[in-house]
Tab-separated table of C-alpha atoms in Angstrom:
chain	number	residue	atom	x	y	z
A	23	MET	CA	-27.999	-60.583	106.439
A	24	ALA	CA	-29.129	-57.445	108.281
A	25	PHE	CA	-28.968	-55.414	105.049
A	26	PHE	CA	-31.017	-58.041	103.194
A	27	GLU	CA	-33.622	-58.104	105.968
A	28	SER	CA	-33.821	-54.298	105.895
A	29	MET	CA	-34.416	-54.289	102.143
A	30	LEU	CA	-37.170	-56.900	102.418
A	31	THR	CA	-38.852	-54.898	105.175
A	32	LEU	CA	-38.709	-51.699	103.137
A	33	LEU	CA	-40.154	-53.423	100.079
A	34	LEU	CA	-42.961	-54.888	102.159
A	35	VAL	CA	-43.822	-51.411	103.457
A	36	ALA	CA	-43.864	-50.109	99.872
A	37	ILE	CA	-46.166	-52.928	98.727
A	38	VAL	CA	-48.649	-52.104	101.499
A	39	PHE	CA	-48.691	-48.401	100.589
A	40	LEU	CA	-49.112	-49.174	96.905
A	41	GLN	CA	-52.434	-50.840	97.679
A	42	PHE	CA	-53.664	-47.472	98.964
A	43	SER	CA	-52.396	-45.909	95.736
A	44	ARG	CA	-54.677	-48.112	93.639
A	45	LYS	CA	-57.647	-47.914	95.978
A	46	PHE	CA	-57.688	-44.106	96.260
A	47	ARG	CA	-56.355	-43.398	92.741
A	48	ILE	CA	-53.267	-41.572	93.995
A	49	PRO	CA	-50.121	-41.581	91.794
A	50	TYR	CA	-47.833	-44.281	93.123
A	51	PRO	CA	-44.770	-41.958	93.409
A	52	THR	CA	-46.791	-39.850	95.853
A	53	MET	CA	-47.493	-42.889	98.017
A	54	LEU	CA	-43.844	-43.978	97.846
A	55	ALA	CA	-42.777	-40.532	99.028
A	56	ILE	CA	-45.168	-40.738	101.972
A	57	ALA	CA	-43.930	-44.265	102.731
A	58	GLY	CA	-40.323	-43.055	102.747
A	59	ILE	CA	-41.115	-40.382	105.336
A	60	ILE	CA	-43.106	-42.771	107.542
A	61	VAL	CA	-40.295	-45.334	107.463
A	62	ALA	CA	-37.797	-42.608	108.330
A	63	ALA	CA	-39.925	-41.485	111.283
A	64	VAL	CA	-39.982	-44.947	112.874
A	65	PRO	CA	-37.410	-45.033	115.720
A	66	TRP	CA	-36.221	-48.556	114.911
A	67	ALA	CA	-35.851	-47.906	111.160
A	68	PRO	CA	-32.650	-49.484	109.819
A	69	GLU	CA	-29.624	-47.375	108.904
A	70	VAL	CA	-28.875	-48.106	105.253
A	71	ALA	CA	-26.059	-46.277	103.465
A	72	ILE	CA	-25.309	-46.397	99.734
A	73	ASP	CA	-22.117	-45.445	97.951
A	74	PRO	CA	-22.654	-42.206	95.951
A	75	GLN	CA	-21.164	-43.528	92.688
A	76	LEU	CA	-23.160	-46.744	93.024
A	77	ALA	CA	-26.345	-44.734	93.574
A	78	LEU	CA	-25.976	-42.907	90.271
A	79	ALA	CA	-25.214	-46.046	88.229
A	80	LEU	CA	-27.685	-48.337	89.975
A	81	LEU	CA	-30.644	-45.964	90.119
A	82	ILE	CA	-30.182	-43.774	87.042
A	83	ALA	CA	-28.831	-46.067	84.291
A	84	PRO	CA	-31.878	-48.381	83.975
A	85	VAL	CA	-34.320	-45.472	84.162
A	86	LEU	CA	-32.490	-43.529	81.447
A	87	PHE	CA	-32.367	-46.633	79.252
A	88	ASP	CA	-36.078	-47.289	79.734
A	89	ALA	CA	-37.037	-43.692	78.908
A	90	ALA	CA	-34.725	-43.436	75.875
A	91	TYR	CA	-35.976	-46.761	74.514
A	92	ASP	CA	-39.507	-45.322	74.304
A	93	LEU	CA	-38.517	-42.029	72.648
A	94	PRO	CA	-37.700	-42.411	68.924
A	95	PRO	CA	-35.574	-39.742	67.214
A	96	ARG	CA	-38.469	-38.768	64.924
A	97	THR	CA	-40.439	-37.663	68.003
A	98	LEU	CA	-37.515	-35.435	68.955
A	99	ARG	CA	-37.426	-33.927	65.467
A	100	ARG	CA	-41.179	-33.394	65.279
A	101	ASN	CA	-41.423	-31.745	68.716
A	102	TRP	CA	-37.959	-30.237	68.975
A	103	LEU	CA	-39.064	-26.739	69.987
A	104	PRO	CA	-41.350	-27.577	72.966
A	105	LEU	CA	-38.950	-30.314	74.059
A	106	PHE	CA	-35.998	-27.938	73.904
A	107	SER	CA	-38.020	-25.345	75.794
A	108	LEU	CA	-38.902	-27.718	78.635
A	109	ALA	CA	-35.899	-30.037	78.729
A	110	ALA	CA	-33.132	-27.485	78.242
A	111	ILE	CA	-34.243	-23.910	78.895
A	112	ALA	CA	-36.655	-24.693	81.752
A	113	VAL	CA	-34.097	-26.953	83.463
A	114	ILE	CA	-31.286	-24.415	83.105
A	115	LEU	CA	-33.492	-21.560	84.340
A	116	THR	CA	-34.619	-23.633	87.313
A	117	ALA	CA	-31.076	-24.684	88.191
A	118	VAL	CA	-29.817	-21.092	88.000
A	119	ALA	CA	-32.787	-19.709	89.985
A	120	VAL	CA	-32.368	-22.312	92.735
A	121	ALA	CA	-28.612	-21.654	92.836
A	122	ALA	CA	-29.281	-17.934	93.255
A	123	VAL	CA	-31.747	-18.621	96.084
A	124	ALA	CA	-29.294	-20.984	97.796
A	125	MET	CA	-26.435	-18.496	97.559
A	126	THR	CA	-28.431	-15.524	98.831
A	127	THR	CA	-30.509	-17.367	101.431
A	128	ALA	CA	-28.053	-19.944	102.725
A	129	GLY	CA	-24.696	-18.612	101.593
A	130	LEU	CA	-23.815	-21.799	99.723
A	131	PRO	CA	-20.763	-21.659	97.430
A	132	LEU	CA	-21.514	-21.364	93.707
A	133	ALA	CA	-20.659	-24.987	92.875
A	134	ALA	CA	-22.727	-26.406	95.759
A	135	ALA	CA	-25.647	-24.096	94.954
A	136	LEU	CA	-25.558	-25.098	91.292
A	137	ALA	CA	-25.408	-28.777	92.251
A	138	LEU	CA	-28.562	-28.280	94.325
A	139	GLY	CA	-30.200	-26.513	91.378
A	140	ALA	CA	-29.333	-29.376	89.021
A	141	ILE	CA	-30.644	-31.962	91.496
A	142	VAL	CA	-34.110	-30.411	91.812
A	143	ALA	CA	-34.437	-29.089	88.238
A	144	PRO	CA	-35.715	-32.116	86.231
A	145	PRO	CA	-39.383	-33.159	86.644
A	146	ASP	CA	-40.132	-36.878	86.654
A	147	ALA	CA	-42.372	-38.154	83.853
A	148	ALA	CA	-43.293	-41.315	85.774
A	149	ALA	CA	-44.943	-39.199	88.448
A	150	ALA	CA	-46.915	-37.202	85.870
A	151	THR	CA	-47.909	-40.044	83.553
A	152	ALA	CA	-49.117	-42.143	86.487
A	153	MET	CA	-51.884	-39.554	86.731
A	154	LEU	CA	-52.126	-38.421	83.094
A	155	ASP	CA	-52.780	-41.972	81.865
A	156	ARG	CA	-56.202	-41.826	83.510
A	157	PHE	CA	-57.433	-38.850	81.497
A	158	ASP	CA	-58.229	-38.162	77.857
A	159	LEU	CA	-55.640	-35.469	77.162
A	160	PRO	CA	-54.382	-33.861	73.953
A	161	ARG	CA	-52.014	-36.358	72.390
A	162	GLN	CA	-49.346	-33.761	71.655
A	163	THR	CA	-49.221	-32.600	75.264
A	164	TYR	CA	-48.880	-36.154	76.526
A	165	VAL	CA	-46.068	-36.965	74.061
A	166	VAL	CA	-44.121	-33.804	74.931
A	167	LEU	CA	-44.397	-34.386	78.687
A	168	LYS	CA	-43.128	-37.957	78.334
A	169	GLY	CA	-40.340	-36.956	75.970
A	170	GLU	CA	-39.285	-34.141	78.276
A	171	SER	CA	-38.350	-36.551	81.038
A	172	LEU	CA	-35.517	-38.107	79.071
A	173	LEU	CA	-33.903	-34.908	77.849
A	174	ASN	CA	-34.267	-32.944	81.068
A	175	ASP	CA	-32.584	-35.781	82.968
A	176	ALA	CA	-29.618	-35.620	80.607
A	177	VAL	CA	-29.319	-31.821	80.836
A	178	ALA	CA	-29.656	-31.754	84.627
A	179	LEU	CA	-27.141	-34.567	85.126
A	180	LEU	CA	-24.616	-32.808	82.908
A	181	ILE	CA	-24.971	-29.648	85.017
A	182	PHE	CA	-24.711	-31.753	88.174
A	183	SER	CA	-21.520	-33.462	86.966
A	184	ALA	CA	-19.956	-30.108	86.124
A	185	ALA	CA	-20.919	-28.619	89.501
A	186	VAL	CA	-19.517	-31.566	91.476
A	187	ALA	CA	-16.302	-31.484	89.425
A	188	ALA	CA	-15.977	-27.731	90.005
A	189	ALA	CA	-16.469	-28.167	93.756
A	190	SER	CA	-13.790	-30.846	94.008
A	191	SER	CA	-11.256	-29.317	91.606
A	192	PRO	CA	-10.040	-25.703	91.896
A	193	ALA	CA	-8.616	-26.013	88.361
A	194	PHE	CA	-11.997	-26.985	86.933
A	195	PHE	CA	-12.282	-24.218	84.379
A	196	SER	CA	-8.799	-24.878	82.999
A	197	GLY	CA	-8.904	-28.660	82.840
A	198	ALA	CA	-12.199	-30.297	83.784
A	199	LEU	CA	-14.277	-27.947	81.622
A	200	ALA	CA	-12.317	-28.969	78.519
A	201	GLN	CA	-12.713	-32.606	79.535
A	202	LEU	CA	-16.472	-32.113	79.880
A	203	ALA	CA	-16.627	-30.567	76.402
A	204	LEU	CA	-14.994	-33.741	75.056
A	205	ALA	CA	-17.215	-35.976	77.171
A	206	VAL	CA	-20.416	-34.912	75.363
A	207	PRO	CA	-19.554	-35.907	71.762
A	208	GLY	CA	-17.476	-38.804	73.061
A	209	GLY	CA	-20.449	-40.140	75.037
A	210	ILE	CA	-22.706	-39.908	71.981
A	211	LEU	CA	-20.203	-41.786	69.803
A	212	LEU	CA	-19.592	-44.445	72.465
A	213	GLY	CA	-23.326	-44.994	72.902
A	214	TYR	CA	-23.760	-45.537	69.160
A	215	LEU	CA	-20.853	-47.976	68.947
A	216	LEU	CA	-21.990	-49.970	71.988
A	217	GLY	CA	-25.528	-50.082	70.604
A	218	ARG	CA	-24.300	-51.519	67.309
A	219	LEU	CA	-22.113	-54.030	69.185
A	220	TYR	CA	-25.095	-55.106	71.264
A	221	MET	CA	-27.050	-55.709	68.049
A	222	VAL	CA	-24.485	-58.313	66.998
A	223	VAL	CA	-24.389	-60.153	70.327
A	224	GLY	CA	-27.979	-59.585	71.455
A	225	VAL	CA	-29.512	-61.123	68.324
A	226	LYS	CA	-27.642	-64.365	68.937
A	227	LEU	CA	-28.987	-64.551	72.514
A	228	ALA	CA	-32.509	-63.291	71.784
A	229	GLY	CA	-35.191	-65.524	73.274
A	230	THR	CA	-32.985	-66.840	76.087
A	231	LEU	CA	-32.734	-65.979	79.759
A	232	GLY	CA	-29.091	-65.163	79.137
A	233	GLY	CA	-30.257	-62.620	76.594
A	234	THR	CA	-32.445	-60.926	79.212
A	235	LEU	CA	-29.540	-60.836	81.673
A	236	LEU	CA	-27.332	-59.395	78.942
A	237	GLU	CA	-29.723	-56.439	78.594
A	238	PHE	CA	-28.971	-55.413	82.186
A	239	VAL	CA	-25.272	-56.280	82.065
A	240	ALA	CA	-24.833	-54.301	78.845
A	241	THR	CA	-26.760	-51.285	80.168
A	242	PHE	CA	-24.771	-51.034	83.388
A	243	GLY	CA	-21.620	-51.934	81.466
A	244	ALA	CA	-22.174	-49.047	79.039
A	245	TRP	CA	-22.465	-46.658	81.993
A	246	ILE	CA	-19.297	-48.002	83.657
A	247	ILE	CA	-17.270	-47.936	80.427
A	248	ALA	CA	-18.261	-44.316	79.819
A	249	GLU	CA	-17.294	-43.417	83.391
A	250	ARG	CA	-13.918	-45.145	83.043
A	251	LEU	CA	-13.232	-43.247	79.805
A	252	HIS	CA	-14.348	-39.963	81.440
A	253	LEU	CA	-17.142	-39.567	78.877
A	254	SER	CA	-20.770	-38.600	79.501
A	255	ALA	CA	-22.403	-41.746	80.864
A	256	ILE	CA	-25.819	-40.096	80.555
A	257	LEU	CA	-25.554	-39.435	76.823
A	258	THR	CA	-23.936	-42.834	76.282
A	259	ILE	CA	-26.967	-44.594	77.766
A	260	VAL	CA	-29.439	-42.373	75.880
A	261	VAL	CA	-27.869	-42.993	72.456
A	262	TYR	CA	-27.239	-46.663	73.244
A	263	ALA	CA	-30.921	-47.192	74.078
A	264	MET	CA	-32.144	-45.328	70.982
A	265	VAL	CA	-29.972	-47.460	68.690
A	266	ILE	CA	-31.283	-50.677	70.232
A	267	ALA	CA	-34.891	-49.480	70.164
A	268	ARG	CA	-34.601	-48.615	66.479
A	269	TYR	CA	-33.384	-52.021	65.279
A	270	MET	CA	-33.689	-54.717	67.962
A	271	PRO	CA	-37.484	-55.270	68.301
A	272	GLU	CA	-37.742	-56.440	64.682
A	273	ARG	CA	-35.198	-59.175	65.393
A	274	GLN	CA	-36.817	-60.519	68.566
A	275	SER	CA	-39.540	-63.098	68.957
A	276	ALA	CA	-42.900	-62.133	70.464
A	277	ARG	CA	-42.185	-64.192	73.555
A	278	HIS	CA	-38.813	-62.531	74.114
A	279	ARG	CA	-40.303	-59.055	73.760
A	280	ILE	CA	-43.086	-59.777	76.248
A	281	HIS	CA	-40.620	-61.272	78.705
A	282	SER	CA	-38.065	-58.484	78.274
A	283	TYR	CA	-40.582	-55.647	78.631
A	284	SER	CA	-42.081	-57.224	81.750
A	285	VAL	CA	-38.691	-57.660	83.384
A	286	TRP	CA	-37.700	-54.066	82.628
A	287	GLU	CA	-40.984	-52.699	83.954
A	288	ALA	CA	-40.463	-54.565	87.210
A	289	ALA	CA	-36.792	-53.512	87.452
A	290	VAL	CA	-37.488	-49.809	86.896
A	291	PHE	CA	-40.358	-49.938	89.363
A	292	LEU	CA	-38.112	-51.607	91.960
A	293	VAL	CA	-35.539	-48.851	91.444
A	294	ASN	CA	-38.233	-46.232	92.111
A	295	VAL	CA	-39.272	-47.979	95.318
A	296	LEU	CA	-35.730	-48.302	96.639
A	297	ALA	CA	-34.814	-44.699	95.784
A	298	PHE	CA	-37.735	-43.215	97.737
A	299	LEU	CA	-37.182	-45.410	100.769
A	300	LEU	CA	-33.406	-44.979	100.809
A	301	MET	CA	-33.763	-41.217	100.534
A	302	GLY	CA	-36.156	-41.193	103.488
A	303	LEU	CA	-33.689	-43.146	105.602
A	304	GLN	CA	-30.805	-40.858	104.587
A	305	VAL	CA	-32.718	-37.732	105.568
A	306	ARG	CA	-33.716	-39.296	108.896
A	307	GLN	CA	-30.050	-39.676	109.779
A	308	ILE	CA	-29.369	-36.096	108.662
A	309	VAL	CA	-32.194	-34.713	110.806
A	310	VAL	CA	-30.942	-36.708	113.800
A	311	ASP	CA	-27.328	-35.556	113.391
A	312	ILE	CA	-27.879	-31.936	112.357
A	313	ASP	CA	-27.584	-29.115	114.862
A	314	PRO	CA	-31.073	-27.845	115.949
A	315	GLY	CA	-30.263	-24.266	114.968
A	316	ARG	CA	-29.016	-25.427	111.566
A	317	LEU	CA	-32.171	-27.527	111.101
A	318	ASP	CA	-34.410	-24.442	111.157
A	319	PHE	CA	-32.102	-22.841	108.636
A	320	ALA	CA	-32.228	-25.961	106.413
A	321	ILE	CA	-36.038	-26.073	106.498
A	322	THR	CA	-36.199	-22.415	105.463
A	323	LEU	CA	-33.909	-23.110	102.505
A	324	ALA	CA	-35.902	-26.220	101.524
A	325	THR	CA	-39.137	-24.211	101.517
A	326	ALA	CA	-37.583	-21.479	99.385
A	327	VAL	CA	-36.242	-24.038	96.886
A	328	PHE	CA	-39.628	-25.780	96.701
A	329	VAL	CA	-41.425	-22.530	95.863
A	330	THR	CA	-38.739	-21.565	93.347
A	331	VAL	CA	-38.934	-24.769	91.275
A	332	ILE	CA	-42.726	-24.502	90.978
A	333	VAL	CA	-42.828	-20.799	90.115
A	334	VAL	CA	-39.941	-20.844	87.593
A	335	ARG	CA	-41.395	-23.717	85.555
A	336	LEU	CA	-44.908	-22.274	85.561
A	337	ILE	CA	-43.757	-18.812	84.499
A	338	TRP	CA	-41.462	-20.134	81.771
A	339	VAL	CA	-44.109	-22.433	80.251
A	340	LEU	CA	-46.672	-19.638	80.139
A	341	LEU	CA	-44.092	-17.270	78.606
A	342	TYR	CA	-43.302	-19.912	75.977
A	343	ASN	CA	-47.016	-20.137	75.200
A	344	ARG	CA	-47.207	-16.380	74.575
A	345	ALA	CA	-43.981	-16.356	72.548
A	346	ILE	CA	-44.927	-19.247	70.253
A	347	THR	CA	-48.395	-17.762	69.748
A	348	TYR	CA	-46.841	-14.429	68.748
A	349	LEU	CA	-44.460	-16.125	66.284
A	350	ALA	CA	-47.259	-18.246	64.799
A	351	VAL	CA	-49.469	-15.200	64.223
A	352	ARG	CA	-46.620	-13.536	62.328
A	353	GLY	CA	-45.925	-16.689	60.335
A	354	ARG	CA	-42.427	-17.184	61.731
A	355	THR	CA	-42.904	-20.755	63.017
A	356	LYS	CA	-44.688	-23.897	61.890
A	357	GLN	CA	-44.738	-25.427	65.357
A	358	ALA	CA	-48.162	-26.283	66.779
A	359	VAL	CA	-49.414	-23.544	69.081
A	360	PRO	CA	-50.374	-24.877	72.536
A	361	THR	CA	-53.539	-23.599	74.130
A	362	PHE	CA	-53.413	-21.758	77.442
A	363	ALA	CA	-54.989	-24.814	79.119
A	364	THR	CA	-52.332	-27.228	77.830
A	365	SER	CA	-49.571	-24.792	78.834
A	366	LEU	CA	-51.023	-24.456	82.325
A	367	LEU	CA	-51.180	-28.248	82.611
A	368	ALA	CA	-47.585	-28.645	81.384
A	369	GLY	CA	-46.443	-25.977	83.826
A	370	TRP	CA	-48.123	-27.747	86.720
A	371	CYS	CA	-46.720	-31.174	85.737
A	372	GLY	CA	-43.478	-30.483	87.562
A	373	MET	CA	-43.414	-33.329	90.054
A	374	ARG	CA	-39.907	-34.408	90.992
A	375	GLY	CA	-39.078	-38.037	91.585
A	376	LEU	CA	-36.459	-40.711	91.028
A	377	VAL	CA	-33.811	-38.667	89.207
A	378	THR	CA	-33.828	-35.982	91.914
A	379	LEU	CA	-33.552	-38.607	94.653
A	380	ALA	CA	-30.827	-40.643	92.963
A	381	THR	CA	-28.770	-37.584	92.039
A	382	ALA	CA	-28.967	-36.285	95.597
A	383	LEU	CA	-27.782	-39.650	96.924
A	384	ALA	CA	-24.903	-39.507	94.418
A	385	LEU	CA	-23.367	-36.434	96.087
A	386	PRO	CA	-19.928	-37.261	97.539
A	387	ILE	CA	-20.026	-37.878	101.282
A	388	ASP	CA	-17.712	-34.932	101.959
A	389	PHE	CA	-19.525	-32.540	99.601
A	390	HIS	CA	-20.040	-29.009	100.948
A	391	ASP	CA	-23.384	-28.733	102.849
A	392	ARG	CA	-24.447	-32.205	101.685
A	393	ASP	CA	-26.910	-32.567	104.549
A	394	ILE	CA	-28.767	-29.362	103.669
A	395	ILE	CA	-28.843	-30.252	99.963
A	396	LEU	CA	-30.278	-33.719	100.681
A	397	LEU	CA	-32.944	-32.248	102.934
A	398	SER	CA	-33.898	-29.660	100.295
A	399	ALA	CA	-34.057	-32.320	97.570
A	400	LEU	CA	-36.408	-34.501	99.596
A	401	ALA	CA	-38.564	-31.491	100.477
A	402	VAL	CA	-38.945	-30.643	96.780
A	403	VAL	CA	-39.820	-34.243	95.885
A	404	LEU	CA	-42.358	-34.531	98.693
A	405	GLY	CA	-43.814	-31.091	98.122
A	406	THR	CA	-44.285	-31.465	94.379
A	407	LEU	CA	-45.612	-35.020	94.582
A	408	ILE	CA	-48.126	-34.162	97.290
A	409	VAL	CA	-49.149	-30.620	96.274
A	410	GLN	CA	-49.005	-30.975	92.490
A	411	GLY	CA	-49.640	-34.717	92.313
A	412	LEU	CA	-52.863	-34.589	94.316
A	413	THR	CA	-54.175	-31.463	92.544
A	414	LEU	CA	-53.337	-32.530	88.978
A	415	GLY	CA	-56.532	-34.538	88.563
A	416	PRO	CA	-58.860	-31.744	89.734
A	417	LEU	CA	-56.963	-29.288	87.484
A	418	ILE	CA	-57.477	-31.502	84.421
A	419	ARG	CA	-61.183	-31.826	85.177
A	420	PHE	CA	-61.448	-28.062	85.656
A	421	LEU	CA	-59.737	-27.282	82.338
A	422	LYS	CA	-62.151	-29.579	80.421
A	423	PHE	CA	-59.969	-30.565	77.476
A	424	ASP	CA	-61.658	-31.442	74.203
A	425	PRO	CA	-61.333	-35.173	73.422
A	426	ASP	CA	-58.337	-35.938	71.184
A	427	THR	CA	-59.207	-38.805	68.825
A	428	SER	CA	-56.059	-38.615	66.664
A	429	LEU	CA	-54.504	-41.687	68.290
A	430	ASP	CA	-57.700	-43.715	67.773
A	431	ARG	CA	-57.819	-42.639	64.122
A	432	ASP	CA	-54.200	-43.629	63.535
A	433	LEU	CA	-54.744	-46.975	65.266
A	434	THR	CA	-57.825	-47.675	63.163
A	435	LYS	CA	-56.008	-46.850	59.930
A	436	ALA	CA	-53.017	-49.038	60.817
A	437	ARG	CA	-55.231	-51.880	62.061
A	438	ILE	CA	-57.163	-51.981	58.778
A	439	ALA	CA	-53.872	-51.996	56.826
A	440	LEU	CA	-52.681	-55.013	58.821
A	441	ILE	CA	-55.941	-56.879	58.230
A	442	ASP	CA	-55.762	-56.091	54.506
A	443	ALA	CA	-52.241	-57.554	54.470
A	444	ALA	CA	-53.575	-60.707	56.168
A	445	LEU	CA	-56.422	-61.001	53.633
A	446	ALA	CA	-53.992	-60.574	50.731
A	447	GLU	CA	-51.907	-63.431	52.128
A	448	LEU	CA	-54.888	-65.821	52.203
A	449	GLU	CA	-54.970	-67.371	48.758
A	450	GLY	CA	-56.687	-70.580	47.767
A	451	GLU	CA	-60.076	-72.093	48.491
A	452	ASP	CA	-59.393	-74.858	51.020
A	453	LYS	CA	-61.519	-75.021	54.162
A	454	SER	CA	-59.013	-73.450	56.598
A	455	THR	CA	-58.368	-70.536	54.199
A	456	ARG	CA	-62.086	-69.793	53.859
A	457	ILE	CA	-62.546	-69.845	57.631
A	458	LEU	CA	-59.640	-67.460	58.202
A	459	ARG	CA	-60.804	-65.174	55.391
A	460	ASP	CA	-64.245	-64.966	56.989
A	461	VAL	CA	-62.696	-64.162	60.374
A	462	TYR	CA	-60.483	-61.379	58.999
A	463	THR	CA	-63.284	-59.952	56.875
A	464	SER	CA	-65.425	-59.705	60.005
A	465	GLU	CA	-62.558	-58.078	61.927
A	466	ARG	CA	-62.048	-55.554	59.118
A	467	GLU	CA	-65.679	-54.459	59.342
A	468	ILE	CA	-65.344	-54.032	63.105
A	469	ALA	CA	-62.045	-52.116	62.760
A	470	ALA	CA	-63.546	-49.819	60.111
A	471	ASP	CA	-66.092	-48.715	62.738
A	472	GLY	CA	-63.216	-47.542	64.968
A	473	LYS	CA	-63.441	-50.458	67.406
A	474	HIS	CA	-60.945	-53.131	68.328
A	475	PRO	CA	-62.028	-56.527	66.982
A	476	ARG	CA	-61.278	-58.320	70.246
A	477	GLU	CA	-63.544	-55.928	72.159
A	478	VAL	CA	-66.726	-56.871	70.300
A	479	SER	CA	-65.921	-60.110	68.467
A	480	ARG	CA	-68.214	-62.922	69.575
A	481	LEU	CA	-65.576	-65.394	68.431
A	482	ASP	CA	-62.918	-63.902	70.734
A	483	LYS	CA	-65.412	-63.768	73.598
A	484	GLN	CA	-66.142	-67.457	73.079
A	485	ARG	CA	-62.397	-68.140	72.955
A	486	ARG	CA	-61.950	-66.401	76.312
A	487	ASN	CA	-64.793	-68.415	77.816
A	488	VAL	CA	-63.258	-71.618	76.451
A	489	ILE	CA	-59.870	-70.717	77.968
A	490	ILE	CA	-61.531	-70.126	81.354
A	491	ALA	CA	-63.179	-73.551	81.094
A	492	LYS	CA	-59.851	-75.121	80.163
A	493	ARG	CA	-58.183	-73.481	83.182
A	494	ARG	CA	-60.841	-74.866	85.519
A	495	LYS	CA	-60.433	-78.349	84.050
A	496	LEU	CA	-56.637	-78.146	84.212
A	497	ALA	CA	-56.737	-77.062	87.886
A	498	ALA	CA	-59.197	-79.874	88.694
A	499	MET	CA	-56.951	-82.455	87.011
A	500	ARG	CA	-53.988	-81.224	89.016
A	501	ARG	CA	-55.874	-81.324	92.310
A	502	ALA	CA	-57.128	-84.821	91.528
A	503	GLY	CA	-53.602	-86.019	90.801
A	504	GLU	CA	-54.440	-86.922	87.192
A	505	ILE	CA	-51.465	-84.930	85.852
A	506	ASP	CA	-48.030	-84.053	87.230
A	507	ASP	CA	-46.878	-80.507	87.854
A	508	ASP	CA	-44.632	-80.433	84.775
A	509	VAL	CA	-47.616	-81.189	82.561
A	510	PHE	CA	-49.714	-78.622	84.432
A	511	HIS	CA	-47.172	-75.810	83.991
A	512	THR	CA	-46.642	-76.597	80.301
A	513	LEU	CA	-50.369	-76.438	79.570
A	514	GLU	CA	-50.794	-73.407	81.829
A	515	GLN	CA	-48.201	-71.521	79.773
A	516	GLU	CA	-49.957	-72.484	76.541
A	517	LEU	CA	-53.224	-71.102	77.942
A	518	ASP	CA	-51.457	-67.903	78.999
A	519	TRP	CA	-50.289	-67.252	75.448
A	520	ALA	CA	-53.684	-68.146	74.033
A	521	GLU	CA	-55.345	-65.726	76.455
A	522	LEU	CA	-52.978	-62.901	75.480
A	523	ALA	CA	-54.021	-63.392	71.861
A	524	VAL	CA	-57.731	-62.811	72.563
A	525	LEU	CA	-57.689	-60.209	75.355
A	526	PRO	CA	-59.046	-56.723	74.519
A	527	PRO	CA	-56.408	-53.951	74.416
A	528	GLY	CA	-55.332	-52.701	77.827
A	529	ARG	CA	-56.365	-55.907	79.581
A	530	ASP	CA	-52.959	-57.542	79.024
A	531	GLU	CA	-50.917	-54.810	80.707
A	532	ILE	CA	-49.410	-54.897	84.189
A	533	VAL	CA	-49.911	-51.518	85.845
A	534	GLU	CA	-49.285	-50.227	89.333
A	535	SER	CA	-51.442	-47.136	89.462
């Protein structure tokens, strides 16, 4: 009961801080980081411990699934060079640079230093997009930054797994390294097979609450199966999610999709909240237990690691900009050449978040210098979220990007095609057909002007006003006792669906920041 009470208290603290996030337009990961430190500083804060293996499965698996679900393979193919540059080379360079700093500054063993490097190497897209969503940025830059988050997580976690295995096994390079080489293709194959298996079972349960529960059971189950088979759980989840995302949405009802997406959004957000607060509590215990002389040493290392992760990413992104520009001028690449402004923005979007926190918590309890590594990881998360997170908005305004209308153009083109398909379906001359044809013809004219029909349609505005009137009447009937609660909830749900159908785009989304 004490653990449950502690979790409720922590969540309540997070909810309060998130109100400040919306009010002052601060990215919610930044506020969660601040909340974690404040909770840790309170003398009567609860002591909550989490098993390292549980931390990795519980906190990483749903986030990886969610990110992979939103990244189709064609996006990887189209943007393979910038994604490879950020997700592979930048992560590896950062991990190696941090390991070198840890070995020279703190004298950490190679495996422990590399584990620290892998923990702090991958930026968190949720932290960046929470701010980037508010600005009109080049579409390509936005897509690459979101896609980076999935791949850099996978690369960093593979390095982390290898480093932890090397630290715990002296015979790593003779046995575990070969096992890791098998784990990569094995994880990819397992993810594909589990994704296809889910397609068979998931379709039969689509539209049910059991189907929604199966999504979570199957995701965590895929991770656990991969771990039991000593395969890459990270790549298993990534491939598994991509297979489902490619085929499953077409076989689901609209209601199931809306319900499923909402549940996943809430679950991933809850994972973020718990990770920040748990990390804060862990570091509090470390600071209390650590020797005062060692604490000064740990803070020095944390500061050095924080500076290293920022500088390495910024330098590499700017070098990539110069290299791709040089190759494009000589006609040796067909990749789009980023401007200096977009490269500077990408280099500064290096906020660390959930993956860094969860990976740090996943370190074995007896891991060499675990306390110092945890402290450094939290310092990097806090430093990047506060320094970079709070300055990202002013930087974007200073760079003054030209408006990118490519997404609006593509939406307009697709919207008109859908309306044309609806008009082609309306054959005959009965009254209902004529009314619908008139409605769609009007919507086509609005869409051709680059606007969304529901934004300017008088008919949809009248529908929204009618729904509001219906809600008032329904509430009055309930208060007066004219209808029972079961009738009220049934009609309330019908009005909810009707309202979703006439809301302008963006008004039907649940956002936190």
